[in-house]
Amino acid sequence: MSTPQPLNIEFAKDDQGRLALVDTNGIRHANVHPAKLFPLTEKDHWISIQSEGAREILCIEDPQSLPEPSRTLLLEALARRDFVPIIQVIHRIVRMANGHEWHVTTDRGDTRFEVETDESIQPLGHGRLVVMDRGNTRYLIPNVAKLDRISKRKLEHYY
């Protein structure tokens, strides 16, 4: 594998502590947000930089190709967004006209969310699953085998 060429972009924080991007054309984009792209198993590669309106500005194959301090700013912003709720118990999954509503307990407490299709549930390997809701929030099941019997049975219908 060859070493990627350094990108001619720069990240900075604005006066409110939000991430800003100066792109290769010198255009400043305020309040940008990094998001990991698929495959999620490539956790150190493929980062989308999105505008405040969730439009992709650019994609970074390898954040390590960024010069300092831009690399550190990007990785810190990504780490803040990367905190994923862990599903501990699945209470029920209710069929709706346009998807399913999940009622779960996460490591952050009880919640419910809507899932559009069965394709919103993706295996990550080693018994891990990621569930993406309509708002693109990802929920992690770190080990399906460790779920309680009832939660596993509810999940079997969709995975």
Coordinates of C-alpha atoms in Angstrom, one line a residue:
M1 CA 0.0 0.0 0.0
S2 CA 1.4 3.4 -0.9
T3 CA 1.5 6.3 1.4
P4 CA -1.3 8.8 0.7
Q5 CA -0.3 12.3 -0.4
P6 CA -1.0 15.0 2.2
L7 CA -4.2 16.8 1.6
N8 CA -4.1 20.5 0.9
I9 CA -6.9 21.3 3.4
E10 CA -6.9 22.7 6.9
F11 CA -9.2 22.3 9.9
A12 CA -9.5 24.9 12.7
K13 CA -11.9 25.7 15.5
D14 CA -14.0 28.9 15.2
D15 CA -14.5 31.2 18.2
Q16 CA -17.3 29.0 19.4
G17 CA -15.2 25.9 19.4
R18 CA -16.9 24.4 16.3
L19 CA -14.9 22.7 13.6
A20 CA -14.3 24.7 10.4
L21 CA -12.7 23.5 7.1
V22 CA -10.6 25.5 4.6
D23 CA -10.8 23.4 1.4
T24 CA -8.3 23.1 -1.4
N25 CA -9.8 26.2 -3.1
G26 CA -9.3 28.3 0.1
I27 CA -13.1 28.4 0.8
R28 CA -13.9 28.3 4.5
H29 CA -16.8 26.0 5.6
A30 CA -18.1 26.8 9.1
N31 CA -19.4 24.2 11.5
V32 CA -18.5 21.1 9.6
H33 CA -19.1 17.5 10.9
P34 CA -17.0 14.4 10.3
A35 CA -18.8 11.1 9.8
K36 CA -17.4 7.6 9.3
L37 CA -18.3 6.0 6.0
F38 CA -18.9 2.3 5.4
P39 CA -17.4 -0.1 5.9
L40 CA -17.5 0.6 9.6
T41 CA -14.9 -2.1 10.0
E42 CA -12.4 0.4 8.5
K43 CA -12.6 2.6 11.5
D44 CA -9.4 4.5 10.7
H45 CA -10.2 5.4 7.1
W46 CA -12.9 7.0 4.9
I47 CA -14.2 10.0 6.7
S48 CA -16.9 12.2 5.1
I49 CA -16.8 15.9 6.0
Q50 CA -20.3 17.3 5.9
S51 CA -21.7 20.8 6.0
E52 CA -24.1 22.0 8.6
G53 CA -26.9 20.8 6.3
A54 CA -25.4 17.3 6.0
R55 CA -24.1 17.8 2.5
E56 CA -20.8 16.1 1.8
I57 CA -18.0 18.6 1.1
L58 CA -15.2 16.1 0.7
C59 CA -14.1 12.6 1.7
I60 CA -10.8 11.8 3.4
E61 CA -9.5 8.4 2.7
D62 CA -6.8 8.4 5.5
P63 CA -6.9 11.1 8.2
Q64 CA -3.2 10.3 8.9
S65 CA -2.4 12.1 5.7
L66 CA -3.4 15.4 7.2
P67 CA -0.8 17.7 8.7
E68 CA -0.9 18.6 12.3
P69 CA -2.8 20.3 13.9
S70 CA -5.6 19.5 11.4
R71 CA -5.3 15.8 12.0
T72 CA -5.7 16.1 15.7
L73 CA -8.7 18.5 15.4
L74 CA -10.4 16.1 13.0
L75 CA -9.8 13.0 15.1
E76 CA -11.0 14.8 18.2
A77 CA -14.2 15.9 16.5
L78 CA -14.8 12.4 15.1
A79 CA -14.3 10.9 18.6
R80 CA -16.9 13.2 20.0
R81 CA -19.4 12.1 17.4
D82 CA -18.4 8.5 17.5
F83 CA -19.9 7.7 20.9
V84 CA -22.5 5.1 20.0
P85 CA -25.4 4.1 22.3
I86 CA -25.1 0.4 23.2
I87 CA -28.3 -1.6 23.0
Q88 CA -28.6 -3.8 26.2
V89 CA -32.2 -5.0 26.0
I90 CA -34.8 -5.1 23.2
H91 CA -38.2 -4.6 24.8
R92 CA -40.2 -4.7 21.6
I93 CA -40.2 -4.1 17.9
V94 CA -43.4 -2.8 16.5
R95 CA -44.2 -3.1 12.8
M96 CA -45.4 0.2 11.2
A97 CA -46.6 1.1 7.7
N98 CA -43.1 2.4 6.7
G99 CA -40.7 0.4 8.9
H100 CA -40.4 -0.6 12.6
E101 CA -40.3 1.1 15.9
W102 CA -37.8 -0.3 18.3
H103 CA -38.2 0.1 22.1
V104 CA -34.9 -0.6 23.8
T105 CA -32.7 0.0 26.8
T106 CA -29.3 1.4 26.0
D107 CA -26.3 2.3 28.2
R108 CA -27.9 5.8 28.2
G109 CA -31.4 4.7 29.2
D110 CA -34.7 3.7 27.6
T111 CA -35.4 5.0 24.2
R112 CA -37.3 4.2 21.0
F113 CA -36.4 4.9 17.4
E114 CA -37.7 4.0 13.9
V115 CA -35.8 1.7 11.5
E116 CA -36.8 1.9 7.9
T117 CA -35.8 -1.5 6.6
D118 CA -34.1 -4.7 7.6
E119 CA -31.1 -3.4 5.7
S120 CA -30.7 -0.8 8.5
I121 CA -29.3 -3.7 10.6
Q122 CA -25.8 -4.6 9.6
P123 CA -23.3 -7.1 11.0
L124 CA -19.8 -5.8 11.9
G125 CA -18.3 -9.2 12.5
H126 CA -17.5 -11.1 15.7
G127 CA -21.2 -11.1 16.7
R128 CA -21.6 -7.3 16.6
L129 CA -24.5 -5.5 14.9
V130 CA -25.1 -1.9 14.1
V131 CA -28.7 -0.6 13.8
M132 CA -29.3 2.7 12.1
D133 CA -32.4 4.7 12.7
R134 CA -34.2 7.1 10.4
G135 CA -32.1 10.0 11.7
N136 CA -28.9 8.1 10.9
T137 CA -28.1 7.5 14.6
R138 CA -26.2 4.3 15.0
Y139 CA -26.9 1.9 17.9
L140 CA -24.5 -0.9 18.6
I141 CA -25.2 -4.4 19.8
P142 CA -21.6 -5.4 20.8
N143 CA -22.4 -9.2 21.2
V144 CA -25.7 -10.7 20.1
A145 CA -24.9 -13.8 22.0
K146 CA -24.9 -11.9 25.3
L147 CA -28.4 -10.4 24.8
D148 CA -31.1 -11.9 27.0
R149 CA -33.1 -14.7 25.5
I150 CA -36.2 -12.5 24.8
S151 CA -34.1 -9.8 23.1
K152 CA -32.4 -12.3 20.9
R153 CA -35.8 -13.8 19.9
K154 CA -37.1 -10.3 18.9
L155 CA -34.0 -9.6 16.9
E156 CA -34.2 -13.0 15.0
H157 CA -37.1 -11.7 13.0
Y158 CA -35.0 -8.9 11.5
Y159 CA -31.5 -10.3 11.3

